[in-house]
PDB file of C-alpha atoms in Angstrom:
ATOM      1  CA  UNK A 238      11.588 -79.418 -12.213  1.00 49.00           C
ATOM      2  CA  UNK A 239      12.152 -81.814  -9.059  1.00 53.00           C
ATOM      3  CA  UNK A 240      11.673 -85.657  -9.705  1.00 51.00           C
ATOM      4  CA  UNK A 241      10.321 -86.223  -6.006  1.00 74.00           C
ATOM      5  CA  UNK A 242       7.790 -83.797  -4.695  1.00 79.00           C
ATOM      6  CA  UNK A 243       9.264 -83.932  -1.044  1.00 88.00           C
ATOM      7  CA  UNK A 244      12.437 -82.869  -2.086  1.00 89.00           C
ATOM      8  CA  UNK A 245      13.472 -79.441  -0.641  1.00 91.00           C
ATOM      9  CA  UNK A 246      14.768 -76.403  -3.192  1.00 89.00           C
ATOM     10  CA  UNK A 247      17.241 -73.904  -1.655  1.00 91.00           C
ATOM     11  CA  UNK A 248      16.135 -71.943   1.077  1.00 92.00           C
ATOM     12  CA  UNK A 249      13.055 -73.973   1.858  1.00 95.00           C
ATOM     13  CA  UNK A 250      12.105 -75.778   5.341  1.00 96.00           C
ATOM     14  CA  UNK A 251       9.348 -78.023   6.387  1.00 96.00           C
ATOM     15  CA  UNK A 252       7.176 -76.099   8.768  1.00 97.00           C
ATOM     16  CA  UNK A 253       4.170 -77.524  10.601  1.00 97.00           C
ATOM     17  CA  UNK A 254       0.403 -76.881  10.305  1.00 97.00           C
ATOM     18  CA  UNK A 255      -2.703 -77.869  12.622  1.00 97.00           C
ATOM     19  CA  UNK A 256      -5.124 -78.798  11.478  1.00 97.00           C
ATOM     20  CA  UNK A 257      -9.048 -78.341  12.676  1.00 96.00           C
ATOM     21  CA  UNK A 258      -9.913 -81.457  14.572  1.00 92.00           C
ATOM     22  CA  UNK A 259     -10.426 -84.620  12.274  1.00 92.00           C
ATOM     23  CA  UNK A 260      -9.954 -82.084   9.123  1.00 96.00           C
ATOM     24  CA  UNK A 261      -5.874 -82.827   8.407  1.00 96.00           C
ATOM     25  CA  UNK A 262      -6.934 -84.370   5.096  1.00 95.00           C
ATOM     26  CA  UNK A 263      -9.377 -80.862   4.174  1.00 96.00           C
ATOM     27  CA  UNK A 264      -6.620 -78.734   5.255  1.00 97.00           C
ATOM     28  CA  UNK A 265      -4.128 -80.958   2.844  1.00 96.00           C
ATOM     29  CA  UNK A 266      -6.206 -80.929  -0.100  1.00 97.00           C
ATOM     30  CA  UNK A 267      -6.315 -76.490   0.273  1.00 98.00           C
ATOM     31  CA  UNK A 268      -3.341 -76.482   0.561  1.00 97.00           C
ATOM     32  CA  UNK A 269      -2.417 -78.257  -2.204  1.00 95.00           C
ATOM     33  CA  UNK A 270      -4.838 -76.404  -4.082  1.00 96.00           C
ATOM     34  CA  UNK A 271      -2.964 -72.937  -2.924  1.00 96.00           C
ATOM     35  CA  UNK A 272       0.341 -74.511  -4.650  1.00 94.00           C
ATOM     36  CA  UNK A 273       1.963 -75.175  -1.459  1.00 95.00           C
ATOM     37  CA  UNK A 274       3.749 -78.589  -0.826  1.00 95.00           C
ATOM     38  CA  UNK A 275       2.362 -80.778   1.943  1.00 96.00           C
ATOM     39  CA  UNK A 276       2.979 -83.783   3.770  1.00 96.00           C
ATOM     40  CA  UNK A 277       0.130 -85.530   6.086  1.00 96.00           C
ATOM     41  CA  UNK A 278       2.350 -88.442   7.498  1.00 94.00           C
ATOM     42  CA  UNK A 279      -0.244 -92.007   7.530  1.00 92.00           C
ATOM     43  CA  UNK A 280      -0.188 -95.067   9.225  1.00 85.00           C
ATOM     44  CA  UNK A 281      -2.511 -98.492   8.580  1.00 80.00           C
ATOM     45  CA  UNK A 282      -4.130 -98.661  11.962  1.00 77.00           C
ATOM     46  CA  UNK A 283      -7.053-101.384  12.828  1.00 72.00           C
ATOM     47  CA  UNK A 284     -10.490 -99.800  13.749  1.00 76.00           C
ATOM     48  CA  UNK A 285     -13.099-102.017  15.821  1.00 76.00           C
ATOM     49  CA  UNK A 286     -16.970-100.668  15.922  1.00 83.00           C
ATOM     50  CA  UNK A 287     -19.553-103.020  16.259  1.00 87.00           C
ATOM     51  CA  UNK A 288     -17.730-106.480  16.582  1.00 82.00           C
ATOM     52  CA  UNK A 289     -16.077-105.264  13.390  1.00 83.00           C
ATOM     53  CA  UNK A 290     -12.716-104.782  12.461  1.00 77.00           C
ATOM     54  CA  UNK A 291     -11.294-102.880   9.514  1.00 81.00           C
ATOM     55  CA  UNK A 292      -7.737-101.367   8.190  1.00 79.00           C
ATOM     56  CA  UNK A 293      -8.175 -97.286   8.004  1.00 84.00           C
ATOM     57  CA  UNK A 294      -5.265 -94.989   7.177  1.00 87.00           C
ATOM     58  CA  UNK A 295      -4.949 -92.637  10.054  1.00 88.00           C
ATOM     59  CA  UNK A 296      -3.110 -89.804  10.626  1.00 91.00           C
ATOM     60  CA  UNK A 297       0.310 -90.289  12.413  1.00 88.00           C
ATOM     61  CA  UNK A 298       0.284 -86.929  14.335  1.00 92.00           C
ATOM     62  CA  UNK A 299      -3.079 -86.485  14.619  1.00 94.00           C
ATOM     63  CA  UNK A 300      -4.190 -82.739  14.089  1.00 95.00           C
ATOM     64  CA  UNK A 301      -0.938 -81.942  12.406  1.00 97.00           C
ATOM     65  CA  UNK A 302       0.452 -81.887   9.281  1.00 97.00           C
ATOM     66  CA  UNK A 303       3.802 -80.357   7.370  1.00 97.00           C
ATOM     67  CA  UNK A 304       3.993 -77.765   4.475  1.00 97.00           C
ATOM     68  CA  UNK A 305       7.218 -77.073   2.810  1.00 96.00           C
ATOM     69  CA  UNK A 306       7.925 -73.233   2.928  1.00 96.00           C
ATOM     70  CA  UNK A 307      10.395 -70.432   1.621  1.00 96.00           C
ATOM     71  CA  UNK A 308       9.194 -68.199   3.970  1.00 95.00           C
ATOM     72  CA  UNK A 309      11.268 -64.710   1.459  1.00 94.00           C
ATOM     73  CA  UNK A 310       9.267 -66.412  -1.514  1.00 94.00           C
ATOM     74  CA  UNK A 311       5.863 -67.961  -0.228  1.00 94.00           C
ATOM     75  CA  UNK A 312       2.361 -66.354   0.883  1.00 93.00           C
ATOM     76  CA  UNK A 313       2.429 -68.268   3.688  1.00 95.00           C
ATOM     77  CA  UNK A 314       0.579 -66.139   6.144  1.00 94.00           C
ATOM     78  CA  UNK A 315      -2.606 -66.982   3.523  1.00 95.00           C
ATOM     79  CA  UNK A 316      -2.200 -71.000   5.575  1.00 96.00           C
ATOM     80  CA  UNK A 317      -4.017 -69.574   8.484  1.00 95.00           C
ATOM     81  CA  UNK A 318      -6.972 -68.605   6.533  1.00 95.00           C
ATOM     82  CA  UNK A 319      -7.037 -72.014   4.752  1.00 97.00           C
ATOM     83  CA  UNK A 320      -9.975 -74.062   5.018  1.00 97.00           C
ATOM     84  CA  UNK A 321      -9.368 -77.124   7.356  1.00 97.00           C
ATOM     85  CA  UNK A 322      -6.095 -75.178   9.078  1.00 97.00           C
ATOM     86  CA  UNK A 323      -6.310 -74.197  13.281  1.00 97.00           C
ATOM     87  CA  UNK A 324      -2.871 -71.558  12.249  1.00 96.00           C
ATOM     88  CA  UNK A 325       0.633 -72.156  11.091  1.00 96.00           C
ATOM     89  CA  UNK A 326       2.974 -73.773  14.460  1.00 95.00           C
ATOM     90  CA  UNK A 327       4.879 -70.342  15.090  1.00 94.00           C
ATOM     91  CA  UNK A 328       7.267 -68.878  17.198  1.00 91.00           C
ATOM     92  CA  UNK A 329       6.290 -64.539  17.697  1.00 88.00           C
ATOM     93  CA  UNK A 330       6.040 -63.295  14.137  1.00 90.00           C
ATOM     94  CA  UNK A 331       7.643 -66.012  12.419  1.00 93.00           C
ATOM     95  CA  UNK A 332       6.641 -69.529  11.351  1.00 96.00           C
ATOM     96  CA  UNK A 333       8.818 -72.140  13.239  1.00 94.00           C
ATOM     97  CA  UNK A 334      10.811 -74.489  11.054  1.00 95.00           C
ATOM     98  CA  UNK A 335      11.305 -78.141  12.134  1.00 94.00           C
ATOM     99  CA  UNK A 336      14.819 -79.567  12.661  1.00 93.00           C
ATOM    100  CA  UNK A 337      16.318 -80.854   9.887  1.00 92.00           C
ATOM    101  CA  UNK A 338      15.906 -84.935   8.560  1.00 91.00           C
ATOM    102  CA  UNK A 339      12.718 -85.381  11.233  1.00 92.00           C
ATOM    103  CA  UNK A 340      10.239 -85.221   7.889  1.00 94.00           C
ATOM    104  CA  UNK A 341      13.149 -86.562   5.564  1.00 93.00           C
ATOM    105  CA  UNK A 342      13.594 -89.743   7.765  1.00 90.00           C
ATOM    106  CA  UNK A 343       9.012 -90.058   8.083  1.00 91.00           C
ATOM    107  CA  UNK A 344       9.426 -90.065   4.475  1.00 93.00           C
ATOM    108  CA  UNK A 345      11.717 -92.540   4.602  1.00 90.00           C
ATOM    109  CA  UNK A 346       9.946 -94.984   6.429  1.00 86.00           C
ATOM    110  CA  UNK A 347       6.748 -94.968   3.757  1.00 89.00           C
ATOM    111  CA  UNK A 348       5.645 -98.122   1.843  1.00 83.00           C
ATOM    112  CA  UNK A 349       4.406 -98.340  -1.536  1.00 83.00           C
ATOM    113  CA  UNK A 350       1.058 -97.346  -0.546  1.00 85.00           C
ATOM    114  CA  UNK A 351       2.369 -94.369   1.350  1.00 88.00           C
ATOM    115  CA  UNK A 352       1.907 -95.555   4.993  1.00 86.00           C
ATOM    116  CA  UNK A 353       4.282 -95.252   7.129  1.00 84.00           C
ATOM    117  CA  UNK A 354       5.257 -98.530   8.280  1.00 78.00           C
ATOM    118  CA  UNK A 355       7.780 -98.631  11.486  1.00 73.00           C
ATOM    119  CA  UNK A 356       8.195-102.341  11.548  1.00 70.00           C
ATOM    120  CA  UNK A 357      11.688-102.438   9.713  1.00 72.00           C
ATOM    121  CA  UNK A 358      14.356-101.852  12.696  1.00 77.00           C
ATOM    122  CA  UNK A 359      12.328-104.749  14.838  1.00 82.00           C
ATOM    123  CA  UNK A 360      14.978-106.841  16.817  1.00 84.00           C
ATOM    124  CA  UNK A 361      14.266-109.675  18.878  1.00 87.00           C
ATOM    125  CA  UNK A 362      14.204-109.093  22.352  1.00 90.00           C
ATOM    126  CA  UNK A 363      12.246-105.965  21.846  1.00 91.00           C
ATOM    127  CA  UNK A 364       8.925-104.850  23.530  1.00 92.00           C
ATOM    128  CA  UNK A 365       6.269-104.754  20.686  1.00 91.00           C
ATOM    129  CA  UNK A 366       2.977-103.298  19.968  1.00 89.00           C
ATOM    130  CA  UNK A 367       0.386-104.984  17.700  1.00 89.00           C
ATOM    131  CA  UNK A 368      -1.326-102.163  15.790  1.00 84.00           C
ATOM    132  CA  UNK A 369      -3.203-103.935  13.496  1.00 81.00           C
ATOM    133  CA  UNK A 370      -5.436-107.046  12.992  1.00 80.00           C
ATOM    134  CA  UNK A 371      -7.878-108.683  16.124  1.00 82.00           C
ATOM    135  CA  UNK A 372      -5.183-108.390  18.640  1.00 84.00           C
ATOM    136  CA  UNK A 373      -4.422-104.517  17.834  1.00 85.00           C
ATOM    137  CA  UNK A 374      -3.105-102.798  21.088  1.00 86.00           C
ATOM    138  CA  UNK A 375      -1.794-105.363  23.005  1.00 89.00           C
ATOM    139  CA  UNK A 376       2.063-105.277  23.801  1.00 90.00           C
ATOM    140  CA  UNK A 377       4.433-108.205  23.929  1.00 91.00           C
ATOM    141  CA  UNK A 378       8.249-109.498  23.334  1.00 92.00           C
ATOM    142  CA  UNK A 379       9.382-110.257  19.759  1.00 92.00           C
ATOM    143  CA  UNK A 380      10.663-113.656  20.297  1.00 92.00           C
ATOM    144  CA  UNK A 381      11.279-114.456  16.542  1.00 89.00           C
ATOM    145  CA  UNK A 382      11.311-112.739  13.040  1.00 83.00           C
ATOM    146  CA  UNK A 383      11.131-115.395   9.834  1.00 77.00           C
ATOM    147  CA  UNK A 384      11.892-114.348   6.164  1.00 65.00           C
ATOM    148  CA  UNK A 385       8.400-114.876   5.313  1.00 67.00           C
ATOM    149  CA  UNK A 386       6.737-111.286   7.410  1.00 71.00           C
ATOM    150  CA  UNK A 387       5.744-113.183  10.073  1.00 80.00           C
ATOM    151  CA  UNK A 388       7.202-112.940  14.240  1.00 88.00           C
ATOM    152  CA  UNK A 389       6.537-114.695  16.976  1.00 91.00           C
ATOM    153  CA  UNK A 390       5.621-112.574  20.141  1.00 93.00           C
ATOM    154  CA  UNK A 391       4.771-113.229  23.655  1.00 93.00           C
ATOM    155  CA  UNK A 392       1.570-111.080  24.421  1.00 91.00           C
ATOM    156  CA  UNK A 393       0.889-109.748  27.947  1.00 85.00           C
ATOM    157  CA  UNK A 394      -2.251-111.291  28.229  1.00 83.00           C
ATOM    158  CA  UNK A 395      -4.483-113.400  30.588  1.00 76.00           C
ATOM    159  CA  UNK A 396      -2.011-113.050  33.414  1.00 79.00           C
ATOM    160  CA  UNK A 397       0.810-114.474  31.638  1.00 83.00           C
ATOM    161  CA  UNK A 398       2.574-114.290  28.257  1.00 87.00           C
ATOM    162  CA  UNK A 399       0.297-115.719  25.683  1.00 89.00           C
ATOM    163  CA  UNK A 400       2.875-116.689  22.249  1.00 91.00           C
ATOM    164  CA  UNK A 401       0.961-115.512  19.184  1.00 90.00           C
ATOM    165  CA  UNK A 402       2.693-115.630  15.136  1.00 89.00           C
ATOM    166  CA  UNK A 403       1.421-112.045  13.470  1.00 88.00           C
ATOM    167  CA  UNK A 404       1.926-110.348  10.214  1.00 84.00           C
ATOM    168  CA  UNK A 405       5.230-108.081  10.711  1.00 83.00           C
ATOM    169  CA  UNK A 406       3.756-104.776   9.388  1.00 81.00           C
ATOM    170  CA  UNK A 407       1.022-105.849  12.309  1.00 84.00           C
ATOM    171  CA  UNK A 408       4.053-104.101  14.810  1.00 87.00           C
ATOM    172  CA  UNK A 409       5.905-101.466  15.925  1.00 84.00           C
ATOM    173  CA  UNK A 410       8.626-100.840  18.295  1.00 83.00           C
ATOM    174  CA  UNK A 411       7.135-100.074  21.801  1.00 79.00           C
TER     175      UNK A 411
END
C-alpha cells in the first residue's frame, strides 16, 4: 500500500479530465467513488458580490481536473460516462498522458490546507499580482519581503505607483 495517494505505481500516468462547467468538484467525488485516483488542483482566491468580500477555494484550471491511469489495467473509458465529466483529454483512440513532473511539481506547491499557494519563489524586483484580500487583482512591483509574511509592493494604481504592505500568500508571480 502507498503512503501518499498521489504517488504513481509502475506503469501509471496522470491523464486529464474536463469537467462539465462549474461541476470539477461532482466529477472528482465520481470518480473517486469509481476507485480512480484524482487530483482537482485549488487555489484561495478572494470573491467580491455585494460590497462583500470572502476567501473561496477555486479551481486552478478551471473545467479540468487530473486522474491517475494505467491505461492496460484501468476501465478508464467508464470516465466519460461519469457524472460531472465533459470526456477524458484524448488524442484518436487513446487517452493523452501529461508530461512528466507538471502534476508532481502542482503537488508540490500545496499548503497544509491543500491550496496551492505560488507565493514561495517571489523575488524582489518582480511584477506581482494580489489575488486575495480588498486589493485582489491589481498588479504591482515587490519592493520588499520581511520574515514575518508580509511584502511591500508598489500597486499600479491612481496613475502612479501606490506602496501597499500585504499578506505574502495575498501574491503570485505575474
Amino acid at each position: 500500500m502507498r503512503l501518499d495517494p498521489f504517488e504513481l505505481a509502475e506503469g501509471e500516468r496522470w491523464y486529464v479530465v474536463q469537467a462539465l462547467a462549474k461541476r470539477e468538484t461532482s466529477a472528482l467525488y465520481h470518480l473517486s467513488e469509481q476507485q480512480f485516483r484524482t487530483f482537482l488542483p485549488v487555489i484561495a482566491k478572494t470573491v467580491r458580490h455585494a460590497r462583500k468580500t470572502r476567501l473561496v477555494r477555486a479551481a486552478l484550471f478551471p473545467g479540468y481536473l487530473f486522474v491517475a491511469l494505467d491505461l492496460q489495467r484501468d476501465r478508464w473509458r467508464s470516465i466519460n460516462g461519469t457524472i460531472g465529466v465533459a470526456r477524458l483529454v484524448m488524442t484518436q483512440t487513446s487517452p493523452t498522458p501529461l508530461p512528466f513532473g507538471i502534476v508532481e511539481r502542482l503537488l508540490d506547491y500545496r499548503d497544509e490546507d491543500g491550496a496551492c499557494r505560488f507565493d514561495r519563489d517571489l523575488v524582489v524586483g518582480q511584477t506581482v499580482r494580489i489575488v486575495q484580500g480588498p486589493l485582489a487583482e491589481l498588479m504591482g512591483e515587490l519592493v520588499r519581503l520581511d520574515a514575518n509574511g508580509r511584502v511591500r509592493v508598489l500597486l499600479d494604481m491612481l496613475g502612479g505607483q501606490v506602496p501597499a504592505t500585504v499578506e505574502r500568500s495575498a501574491l503570485e508571480a505575474a
